[in-house]
């Protein structure tokens, strides 16, 4: 006789079976500490309240027809060596069918130092493209009309400077500002927590963030003013639940700051965007993306009273997980990244970057970057997963996991709110410690072989595959330094000084800093000079809660 | 053999903020019985050299993922040499290509631990190197 209910089935069928067919492990908890059951059925999920795609609470997707209308934007993060070499890589990627640009800046640019600063030694052009002045930016986008692409820029403490340069460049290309689209990451809170490229203390940093919100709302309506990022916190060790909880706690902090600066919630909230990782646990990740949309819709509609449905939409970019890439057997990374990309698409992402096989060793070569783009194109054109919306919706397991991730992340958010919000918790080192503890546990699990990493702690091979890697040509650094020297000697230095003085005054009072920033970069004031001016007014932030 | 506790400075030179590995190594070496000082991120070579000397460490572990390892490690090793502290054992980790590893070893880095290295392997290497020195 077949079982009539799950409890009967467990008692009469499953338990006797387990006695002779032992389970592989005693504990099937996932990495967020959620207990994974043998099987799920109707009673384990509330899928009857799911709703439909394109409607509140958007669990199933932001657009009613999702990828049937338009597939996600294929946006491979790139930048290295110099503006010239990066421009060539962008053109190569666009020619290969990429649909949007994503700029990686080097660390001096990200931390507000020109390429000729002593702290920039060894770092120029290594982790991204060096941009010191508008001249570099002009070369970076040479022959790329800014109304034909959208551009995402991974830039935070110097986001307003780089956005000012992009605006100045659009003006030079005679493109109306309402035609340019893209994103600045502009998410300073996660820099303090995990990524490390902060310059100023939190209060003036939050003011730069909200100045940018306001300027864009009034002048470049298609610009995503922030990409509130769980990615880096997860990469630093957070679990999926922590990723959502810390990201939305930060998001709540930004919304409060913007409202406190006098902005109406629906004037800026539609341009807030998000950035998550696609890690290796396929179903947990798909559920996480679905939970993220539902959580944000509830936060914005119920907590902040946003009226515009666009304010409720959690639009996000996804990148596969750099931390899962292995230096051992690097071709395995192609497989890992493909599965991770699959979870992002099944989770309904708006744009995607798939990591390359060689990134545990160096920046990607053109060949491996192309392979990542091909992975996306195969997902899009060959797998059929784009033909229906939220294909896993209604899966007992997926719905149960979505509910559990949402509920656990909400508990964490409450805990953070009780500590005074994201900033209050940060002052106590809370998120940093939680992330480190998770990271340490993962490392211990790998070393005890509780967690298998193929090619690293199991299935090792003796032969070490050697693959070609991307080298940075030192001549490119010399070209960059020479160009910077030339810019500084040829520009109108009196005008630069005046611009920087105006900037200093604006920073000291409450006027919006963006128009002055644009004027300064148009006169070829550099990233370093602008940052130094702000350092003198705002001060510099030390690391929160050193270990 | 000795019972003296090995003193280790785990340091993050340069502008790189990727500190997951450095913190895990610092904690694991502490768990392995060593005395560990962690510098935090964004340390200049001068800061690392002066901390190492002030704290009288036996070992410096340098972690870097930004690609600036050759330039920054050279400055650190030269600086230690100028202070006659060539005796300090230098180990490194991060995103460091194979061909650079050989160059770093020639410069005086005792070992470069790439991605996937277990923390036990690092602790064992340091303990062995330290015992061999005595």
Coordinates of C-alpha atoms in Angstrom, one line a residue, chain A:
Chain A
X1 CA 0.0 0.0 0.0
X2 CA 1.4 3.5 -0.9
X3 CA 1.8 6.0 2.0
X4 CA -1.0 8.5 2.5
X5 CA 1.1 11.2 4.2
X6 CA 4.7 12.2 4.7
X7 CA 4.7 11.2 8.4
X8 CA 3.4 7.7 7.5
X9 CA 6.0 7.4 4.8
X10 CA 8.7 8.4 7.2
X11 CA 7.6 5.8 9.7
X12 CA 6.8 2.9 7.5
X13 CA 9.2 3.3 4.6
X14 CA 12.0 5.7 5.2
X15 CA 13.1 4.7 8.7
X16 CA 13.3 1.0 8.0
X17 CA 15.2 1.7 4.8
X18 CA 17.8 4.0 6.6
X19 CA 18.6 1.1 8.9
X20 CA 20.0 -1.0 6.1
X21 CA 20.8 1.8 3.6
X22 CA 22.9 4.0 5.8
X23 CA 23.0 7.7 5.0
X24 CA 26.3 9.2 3.8
X25 CA 26.4 11.7 6.6
X26 CA 24.9 12.2 10.0
X27 CA 24.1 15.8 9.3
X28 CA 22.6 17.3 6.1
X29 CA 22.5 20.9 7.3
X30 CA 23.5 23.4 4.6
X31 CA 26.1 26.1 5.1
X32 CA 23.5 28.5 6.5
X33 CA 22.6 26.0 9.2
X34 CA 19.3 25.1 7.6
X35 CA 18.4 21.4 8.1
X36 CA 17.8 19.7 4.8
X37 CA 15.1 17.1 4.8
X38 CA 15.0 13.8 2.9
X39 CA 12.1 15.0 0.8
X40 CA 9.7 17.9 0.8
X41 CA 6.0 18.0 0.1
X42 CA 2.9 20.3 0.2
X43 CA 3.0 20.6 4.0
X44 CA 6.6 22.0 3.9
X45 CA 5.9 25.1 1.8
X46 CA 3.3 27.8 1.5
X47 CA 3.5 28.0 -2.3
X48 CA -0.2 28.9 -2.5
X49 CA 0.7 32.5 -1.5
X50 CA 3.5 32.8 -4.1
X51 CA 1.9 35.3 -6.4
X52 CA 3.0 36.0 -10.0
X53 CA 6.0 37.4 -11.7
X54 CA 6.1 41.1 -12.1
X55 CA 3.8 41.7 -9.1
X56 CA 4.4 42.4 -5.4
X57 CA 6.2 40.7 -3.7
X58 CA 8.1 39.7 -6.8
X59 CA 9.3 36.3 -5.4
X60 CA 9.0 34.8 -8.9
X61 CA 10.7 37.6 -10.9
X62 CA 10.6 41.3 -11.5
X63 CA 9.2 41.2 -15.0
X64 CA 6.0 39.4 -15.9
X65 CA 7.7 37.6 -18.9
X66 CA 11.3 37.8 -17.6
X67 CA 13.8 36.3 -20.1
X68 CA 11.1 35.6 -22.7
X69 CA 11.2 39.4 -23.3
X70 CA 14.9 40.1 -22.9
X71 CA 17.6 37.9 -21.4
X72 CA 19.9 39.2 -18.7
X73 CA 22.7 41.6 -19.5
X74 CA 26.0 39.7 -20.0
X75 CA 28.5 41.9 -18.2
X76 CA 32.0 40.7 -17.7
X77 CA 34.0 42.7 -15.2
X78 CA 37.3 43.8 -16.8
X79 CA 40.1 46.3 -16.5
X80 CA 43.9 46.0 -16.2
X81 CA 47.2 47.5 -17.2
X82 CA 46.2 50.8 -18.7
X83 CA 43.2 52.7 -20.3
X84 CA 44.5 51.6 -23.8
X85 CA 44.7 47.9 -23.0
X86 CA 41.3 47.9 -21.1
X87 CA 39.7 49.8 -24.0
X88 CA 40.9 47.0 -26.4
X89 CA 39.5 44.3 -24.0
X90 CA 36.1 46.1 -23.9
X91 CA 35.9 46.3 -27.6
X92 CA 36.9 42.6 -27.8
X93 CA 34.2 41.6 -25.4
X94 CA 31.5 43.8 -27.1
X95 CA 32.5 42.3 -30.5
X96 CA 32.1 38.8 -28.9
X97 CA 28.5 39.5 -28.0
X98 CA 28.7 41.0 -24.5
X99 CA 25.8 43.4 -23.8
X100 CA 27.2 45.7 -21.2
X101 CA 30.5 47.0 -19.8
X102 CA 31.8 46.5 -16.3
X103 CA 34.9 48.5 -15.3
X104 CA 37.4 47.2 -12.8
X105 CA 39.6 50.1 -11.4
X106 CA 43.0 49.5 -9.9
X107 CA 43.4 49.9 -6.1
X108 CA 45.0 53.4 -6.2
X109 CA 42.0 54.7 -8.2
X110 CA 39.6 53.0 -5.7
X111 CA 41.4 54.4 -2.7
X112 CA 41.9 58.0 -4.0
X113 CA 45.5 58.0 -5.0
X114 CA 46.9 59.0 -8.4
X115 CA 49.2 56.6 -10.3
X116 CA 52.2 58.6 -9.2
X117 CA 51.6 58.4 -5.5
X118 CA 54.1 56.5 -3.3
X119 CA 51.3 54.2 -2.0
X120 CA 50.5 53.3 -5.6
X121 CA 53.9 51.6 -6.2
X122 CA 53.3 48.1 -7.5
X123 CA 49.5 48.6 -7.7
X124 CA 49.1 50.6 -10.8
X125 CA 47.1 48.6 -13.4
X126 CA 47.2 45.4 -11.3
X127 CA 43.7 44.8 -10.0
X128 CA 42.1 47.0 -12.6
X129 CA 42.5 50.0 -14.9
X130 CA 44.3 53.1 -13.5
X131 CA 42.3 56.3 -13.9
X132 CA 43.8 59.5 -12.5
X133 CA 42.4 62.1 -14.8
X134 CA 39.6 62.6 -17.4
X135 CA 42.3 62.0 -20.1
X136 CA 42.5 58.4 -18.9
X137 CA 38.7 58.1 -19.0
X138 CA 38.6 59.5 -22.5
X139 CA 41.0 56.7 -23.7
X140 CA 39.2 54.0 -21.7
X141 CA 35.9 54.7 -23.7
X142 CA 37.5 55.7 -27.0
X143 CA 35.2 54.7 -29.9
X144 CA 32.6 53.4 -27.4
X145 CA 29.5 55.8 -27.6
X146 CA 28.1 56.1 -24.1
X147 CA 24.5 56.0 -25.4
X148 CA 25.1 52.6 -27.0
X149 CA 26.3 50.7 -23.9
X150 CA 25.5 50.7 -20.2
X151 CA 28.5 50.8 -17.9
X152 CA 28.8 49.4 -14.4
X153 CA 31.7 50.8 -12.4
X154 CA 33.0 49.1 -9.4
X155 CA 33.9 52.2 -7.4
X156 CA 33.0 53.2 -3.9
X157 CA 34.8 55.8 -1.9
X158 CA 35.7 57.6 -5.1
X159 CA 32.4 56.9 -6.8
X160 CA 31.4 60.5 -7.2
X161 CA 34.7 61.4 -8.8
X162 CA 34.5 58.6 -11.4
X163 CA 30.8 59.2 -12.1
X164 CA 31.7 62.9 -12.6
X165 CA 34.3 61.8 -15.2
X166 CA 31.7 59.6 -16.9
X167 CA 29.3 62.6 -17.1
X168 CA 32.1 64.9 -18.3
X169 CA 32.9 62.3 -21.0
X170 CA 29.2 62.0 -22.1
X171 CA 29.1 65.8 -22.5
X172 CA 32.3 65.6 -24.6
X173 CA 30.6 63.0 -26.8
X174 CA 27.6 65.3 -27.1
X175 CA 25.3 62.7 -25.5
X176 CA 22.4 64.1 -23.4
X177 CA 22.6 62.9 -19.8
X178 CA 19.2 61.4 -19.9
X179 CA 20.5 58.9 -22.5
X180 CA 23.4 57.5 -20.4
X181 CA 22.8 54.4 -18.3
X182 CA 24.8 52.4 -15.9
X183 CA 25.7 51.8 -12.3
X184 CA 28.2 52.9 -9.7
X185 CA 28.7 50.5 -6.8
X186 CA 28.9 53.4 -4.4
X187 CA 28.3 51.0 -1.4
X188 CA 30.7 52.3 1.3
X189 CA 29.2 50.3 4.2
X190 CA 30.3 46.9 2.8
X191 CA 33.8 48.4 2.2
X192 CA 34.1 48.9 6.0
X193 CA 32.8 45.4 6.6
X194 CA 34.6 43.4 4.0
X195 CA 36.2 44.9 0.9
X196 CA 38.5 47.6 2.4
X197 CA 38.6 50.5 -0.1
X198 CA 37.1 53.1 2.2
X199 CA 38.8 56.5 2.7
X200 CA 36.6 58.7 4.8
X201 CA 34.6 58.1 8.0
X202 CA 31.0 56.8 7.7
X203 CA 29.1 60.1 8.2
X204 CA 30.7 62.1 5.4
X205 CA 30.9 59.0 3.3
X206 CA 27.1 58.6 3.6
X207 CA 26.7 62.2 2.6
X208 CA 28.7 61.6 -0.6
X209 CA 26.4 58.6 -1.3
X210 CA 23.2 60.6 -0.8
X211 CA 24.5 63.6 -2.8
X212 CA 25.0 61.2 -5.7
X213 CA 21.5 59.8 -5.2
X214 CA 20.0 63.3 -5.4
X215 CA 22.1 64.5 -8.3
X216 CA 21.3 61.4 -10.4
X217 CA 17.6 61.5 -9.6
X218 CA 17.5 65.1 -11.0
X219 CA 20.0 64.7 -13.9
X220 CA 20.7 61.2 -15.1
X221 CA 17.4 59.3 -14.5
X222 CA 18.6 56.0 -16.0
X223 CA 21.6 55.7 -13.7
X224 CA 21.7 53.1 -10.9
X225 CA 23.0 55.2 -8.1
X226 CA 24.2 52.3 -5.9
X227 CA 24.8 48.6 -6.1
X228 CA 24.2 47.4 -2.6
X229 CA 26.5 44.4 -2.4
X230 CA 26.3 41.2 -0.6
X231 CA 29.0 39.7 -2.9
X232 CA 32.1 40.8 -1.1
X233 CA 30.7 40.0 2.4
X234 CA 29.9 36.5 1.2
X235 CA 33.3 36.2 -0.5
X236 CA 34.9 37.1 2.8
X237 CA 33.1 34.2 4.5
X238 CA 29.4 35.0 5.1
X239 CA 26.7 32.4 4.7
X240 CA 23.8 32.9 2.2
X241 CA 21.6 34.1 5.1
X242 CA 24.2 36.5 6.4
X243 CA 24.7 37.8 2.8
X244 CA 21.1 38.8 2.6
X245 CA 20.8 40.1 6.2
X246 CA 23.9 42.3 6.0
X247 CA 23.1 43.6 2.5
X248 CA 19.6 44.6 3.4
X249 CA 20.7 46.1 6.8
X250 CA 23.1 48.2 4.8
X251 CA 20.3 49.1 2.3
X252 CA 18.1 50.2 5.2
X253 CA 20.9 52.4 6.4
X254 CA 21.2 54.1 3.0
X255 CA 17.4 54.6 2.7
X256 CA 17.3 56.2 6.1
X257 CA 20.2 58.4 5.3
X258 CA 18.6 59.6 2.0
X259 CA 15.3 60.2 3.7
X260 CA 17.0 62.1 6.5
X261 CA 18.8 64.3 3.9
X262 CA 15.4 65.4 2.7
X263 CA 14.7 63.1 -0.3
X264 CA 11.3 61.5 -0.9
X265 CA 11.7 57.7 -0.8
X266 CA 10.1 57.2 -4.3
X267 CA 12.5 59.8 -5.8
X268 CA 15.6 57.7 -5.3
X269 CA 14.5 54.1 -4.4
X270 CA 13.7 53.0 -8.0
X271 CA 17.4 53.5 -8.8
X272 CA 18.8 51.4 -6.0
X273 CA 20.2 48.1 -7.2
X274 CA 21.9 45.1 -5.7
X275 CA 24.8 42.7 -6.2
X276 CA 24.8 39.1 -5.0
X277 CA 27.1 36.2 -5.5
X278 CA 26.2 32.9 -7.1
X279 CA 27.9 30.3 -4.9
X280 CA 28.0 26.6 -5.3
X281 CA 25.0 25.2 -3.5
X282 CA 22.6 25.4 -6.4
X283 CA 19.2 25.3 -4.7
X284 CA 20.2 27.4 -1.8
X285 CA 21.4 30.1 -4.2
X286 CA 18.2 30.0 -6.3
X287 CA 16.1 30.3 -3.1
X288 CA 18.3 33.1 -1.9
X289 CA 17.6 35.2 -5.0
X290 CA 13.9 34.6 -4.7
X291 CA 13.9 35.4 -1.0
X292 CA 15.9 38.6 -1.7
X293 CA 13.2 40.0 -4.0
X294 CA 10.4 39.2 -1.5
X295 CA 12.3 40.7 1.4
X296 CA 13.2 44.0 -0.4
X297 CA 9.6 44.4 -1.6
X298 CA 8.4 44.0 2.0
X299 CA 11.0 46.4 3.5
X300 CA 10.3 49.1 1.0
X301 CA 6.5 48.8 0.9
X302 CA 5.8 48.1 4.5
X303 CA 8.8 49.6 6.4
X304 CA 9.4 52.7 4.3
X305 CA 5.9 53.2 2.8
X306 CA 7.2 53.5 -0.8
X307 CA 4.3 53.8 -3.2
X308 CA 6.0 53.4 -6.5
X309 CA 6.2 49.7 -7.4
X310 CA 9.7 50.3 -8.9
X311 CA 10.8 51.2 -5.4
X312 CA 9.9 47.7 -4.3
X313 CA 11.9 45.9 -6.9
X314 CA 15.2 44.2 -6.0
X315 CA 17.1 44.5 -9.2
X316 CA 20.4 42.7 -9.0
X317 CA 23.6 41.9 -10.7
X318 CA 25.2 38.5 -10.0
X319 CA 28.8 37.3 -10.2
X320 CA 29.9 33.7 -9.7
X321 CA 32.0 33.0 -6.6
X322 CA 35.7 33.9 -6.9
X323 CA 36.4 32.2 -3.6
X324 CA 35.4 28.8 -5.0
X325 CA 38.0 29.0 -7.8
X326 CA 40.9 26.7 -7.3
X327 CA 44.5 27.0 -8.4
X328 CA 44.6 23.2 -8.6
X329 CA 43.1 21.7 -11.8
X330 CA 42.1 25.2 -13.1
X331 CA 39.8 23.8 -15.8
X332 CA 37.5 22.6 -13.1
X333 CA 36.7 26.2 -12.5
X334 CA 34.9 26.4 -15.8
X335 CA 32.4 23.7 -14.6
X336 CA 32.0 25.4 -11.2
X337 CA 31.3 28.8 -12.7
X338 CA 28.8 27.4 -15.2
X339 CA 26.7 25.8 -12.4
X340 CA 26.9 29.0 -10.4
X341 CA 25.8 31.0 -13.4
X342 CA 22.9 28.5 -13.9
X343 CA 21.7 29.3 -10.3
X344 CA 21.8 33.1 -11.0
X345 CA 19.6 32.7 -14.1
X346 CA 17.2 30.3 -12.4
X347 CA 17.1 32.9 -9.6
X348 CA 16.1 35.6 -12.0
X349 CA 19.2 37.9 -12.2
X350 CA 19.2 41.1 -14.2
X351 CA 22.8 40.8 -15.2
X352 CA 25.6 38.3 -14.8
X353 CA 29.4 38.0 -14.7
X354 CA 30.8 34.4 -14.9
X355 CA 34.3 34.1 -13.5
X356 CA 37.2 32.6 -15.5
X357 CA 39.2 29.5 -15.0
X358 CA 42.5 31.3 -14.3
X359 CA 41.3 33.7 -11.7
X360 CA 42.9 31.9 -8.7
X361 CA 46.2 32.6 -10.4
X362 CA 45.8 36.1 -12.1
X363 CA 43.4 38.3 -14.0
X364 CA 41.8 36.4 -16.9
X365 CA 43.4 36.1 -20.3
X366 CA 41.3 37.2 -23.3
X367 CA 40.7 33.5 -24.1
X368 CA 39.4 32.6 -20.7
X369 CA 37.3 35.8 -20.5
X370 CA 35.8 34.8 -23.8
X371 CA 35.0 31.3 -22.5
X372 CA 33.1 32.9 -19.6
X373 CA 31.0 34.9 -22.0
X374 CA 30.4 31.8 -24.0
X375 CA 29.2 30.1 -20.8
X376 CA 26.6 32.8 -20.5
X377 CA 25.6 32.5 -24.2
X378 CA 25.2 28.7 -23.8
X379 CA 23.0 29.2 -20.8
X380 CA 21.0 31.7 -22.7
X381 CA 20.6 30.0 -26.1
X382 CA 21.0 26.3 -25.6
X383 CA 19.6 25.2 -22.2
X384 CA 16.0 26.3 -22.6
X385 CA 15.9 27.8 -19.1
X386 CA 15.0 31.2 -20.5
X387 CA 11.7 30.1 -22.0
X388 CA 9.5 30.1 -18.9
X389 CA 9.6 32.3 -15.8
X390 CA 10.8 31.0 -12.4
X391 CA 10.9 27.4 -13.6
X392 CA 11.5 26.1 -10.1
X393 CA 8.7 28.0 -8.5
X394 CA 6.4 25.7 -6.7
X395 CA 9.1 23.1 -6.0
X396 CA 8.5 22.0 -2.5
X397 CA 12.2 22.2 -1.6
X398 CA 12.8 25.6 -3.3
X399 CA 9.7 27.2 -1.7
X400 CA 10.7 25.8 1.7
X401 CA 14.3 27.0 1.4
X402 CA 13.1 30.4 0.2
X403 CA 10.8 30.8 3.2
X404 CA 13.5 29.6 5.7
X405 CA 16.3 31.9 4.2
X406 CA 13.9 34.8 4.4
X407 CA 12.9 34.1 7.9
X408 CA 16.5 33.6 9.2
X409 CA 17.7 36.7 7.4
X410 CA 14.9 38.7 8.9
X411 CA 15.9 37.5 12.4
X412 CA 19.4 38.8 11.7
X413 CA 18.2 42.1 10.4
X414 CA 16.1 42.6 13.6
X415 CA 19.3 41.8 15.7
X416 CA 21.2 44.4 13.7
X417 CA 18.4 47.0 14.0
X418 CA 18.6 46.4 17.8
X419 CA 22.3 47.3 17.7
X420 CA 21.5 50.6 16.1
X421 CA 21.4 49.5 12.5
X422 CA 24.2 48.6 10.1
X423 CA 26.4 51.4 11.3
X424 CA 25.8 50.8 15.0
X425 CA 26.6 47.1 14.5
X426 CA 29.7 48.0 12.5
X427 CA 31.0 50.2 15.3
X428 CA 30.9 47.1 17.5
X429 CA 32.6 45.0 14.8
X430 CA 29.5 42.7 14.7
X431 CA 29.3 41.9 10.9
X432 CA 33.1 41.6 10.7
X433 CA 33.2 39.1 13.5
X434 CA 30.3 37.1 12.2
X435 CA 31.8 36.9 8.7
X436 CA 35.2 35.8 10.1
X437 CA 33.7 33.1 12.3
X438 CA 31.8 31.7 9.3
X439 CA 35.0 31.8 7.2
X440 CA 37.0 30.1 9.9
X441 CA 34.4 27.3 10.1
X442 CA 34.4 26.8 6.4
X443 CA 38.3 26.5 6.5
X444 CA 38.1 23.9 9.3
X445 CA 35.4 21.9 7.4
X446 CA 37.7 21.8 4.4
X447 CA 40.7 20.7 6.4
X448 CA 38.7 18.0 8.1
X449 CA 37.3 16.9 4.7
X450 CA 33.8 17.6 6.0
X451 CA 33.5 19.8 2.9
X452 CA 35.0 18.5 -0.3
X453 CA 36.8 20.8 -2.8
X454 CA 37.5 18.7 -5.9
X455 CA 41.2 18.8 -6.8
X456 CA 42.2 20.4 -3.4
X457 CA 41.3 18.0 -0.5
X458 CA 40.0 15.2 -2.7
X459 CA 40.7 13.8 -6.2
X460 CA 44.1 15.5 -6.4
X461 CA 46.3 14.8 -9.4
X462 CA 50.1 14.7 -9.4
X463 CA 50.5 16.5 -12.7
X464 CA 50.2 20.2 -12.1
X465 CA 48.5 21.8 -15.1
X466 CA 50.2 24.9 -16.1
X467 CA 47.9 27.3 -18.0
X468 CA 48.9 30.6 -19.6
X469 CA 48.2 33.6 -17.4
X470 CA 47.6 37.3 -18.0
X471 CA 50.7 39.3 -17.3
X472 CA 50.7 43.1 -16.8
X473 CA 53.1 44.8 -19.1
X474 CA 55.3 47.2 -17.0
X475 CA 55.5 49.5 -20.0
X476 CA 51.9 50.3 -19.6
X477 CA 52.6 51.7 -16.1
X478 CA 55.3 53.9 -17.6
X479 CA 52.8 55.2 -20.3
X480 CA 50.3 55.9 -17.5
X481 CA 52.8 57.9 -15.4
X482 CA 54.0 59.8 -18.4
X483 CA 50.5 60.7 -19.4
X484 CA 49.7 61.9 -15.9
X485 CA 52.8 64.1 -15.8
X486 CA 51.8 65.6 -19.1
X487 CA 48.2 66.3 -17.9
X488 CA 49.5 68.0 -14.8
X489 CA 51.9 70.2 -16.7
X490 CA 49.5 71.2 -19.5
X491 CA 46.2 71.9 -17.7
X492 CA 45.2 75.3 -16.4
X493 CA 46.6 75.0 -12.9
X494 CA 44.9 78.2 -11.6
X495 CA 41.5 76.8 -12.6
X496 CA 42.3 73.5 -11.0
X497 CA 43.2 75.2 -7.7
X498 CA 40.0 77.2 -7.8
X499 CA 37.9 74.1 -8.4
X500 CA 39.6 72.3 -5.5
X501 CA 38.9 75.3 -3.3
X502 CA 35.3 75.3 -4.2
X503 CA 35.2 71.6 -3.5
X504 CA 36.6 72.1 -0.1
X505 CA 34.0 74.8 0.7
X506 CA 31.2 72.6 -0.6
X507 CA 32.4 69.6 1.4
X508 CA 32.4 71.8 4.6
X509 CA 28.8 72.8 4.1
X510 CA 25.7 71.0 2.9
X511 CA 25.4 71.8 -0.8
X512 CA 25.4 68.9 -3.2
X513 CA 29.0 68.1 -4.1
X514 CA 28.4 66.6 -7.6
X515 CA 28.2 69.7 -9.8
X516 CA 31.5 71.0 -8.3
X517 CA 33.0 67.6 -8.7
X518 CA 32.1 67.6 -12.4
X519 CA 33.6 71.0 -12.9
X520 CA 36.8 69.9 -11.2
X521 CA 37.3 66.8 -13.4
X522 CA 36.4 68.8 -16.5
X523 CA 39.4 71.0 -15.6
X524 CA 41.5 67.8 -15.2
X525 CA 41.7 67.8 -11.4
X526 CA 42.8 64.3 -10.6
X527 CA 41.3 61.5 -8.5
X528 CA 44.2 62.0 -6.0
X529 CA 43.8 65.7 -5.8
X530 CA 40.1 65.6 -5.3
X531 CA 40.4 62.8 -2.7
X532 CA 43.1 64.7 -0.8
X533 CA 40.9 67.8 -0.7
X534 CA 38.1 65.8 0.8
X535 CA 40.5 64.0 3.2
X536 CA 41.4 67.4 4.6
X537 CA 37.8 68.2 5.3
X538 CA 36.4 64.8 6.2
X539 CA 39.4 63.1 7.8
X540 CA 40.3 59.4 7.2
X541 CA 38.8 56.2 8.6
X542 CA 40.9 53.6 10.3
X543 CA 40.0 49.9 10.0
X544 CA 37.0 48.9 12.1
X545 CA 37.7 46.3 14.7
X546 CA 41.1 45.0 13.6
X547 CA 41.4 41.3 14.3

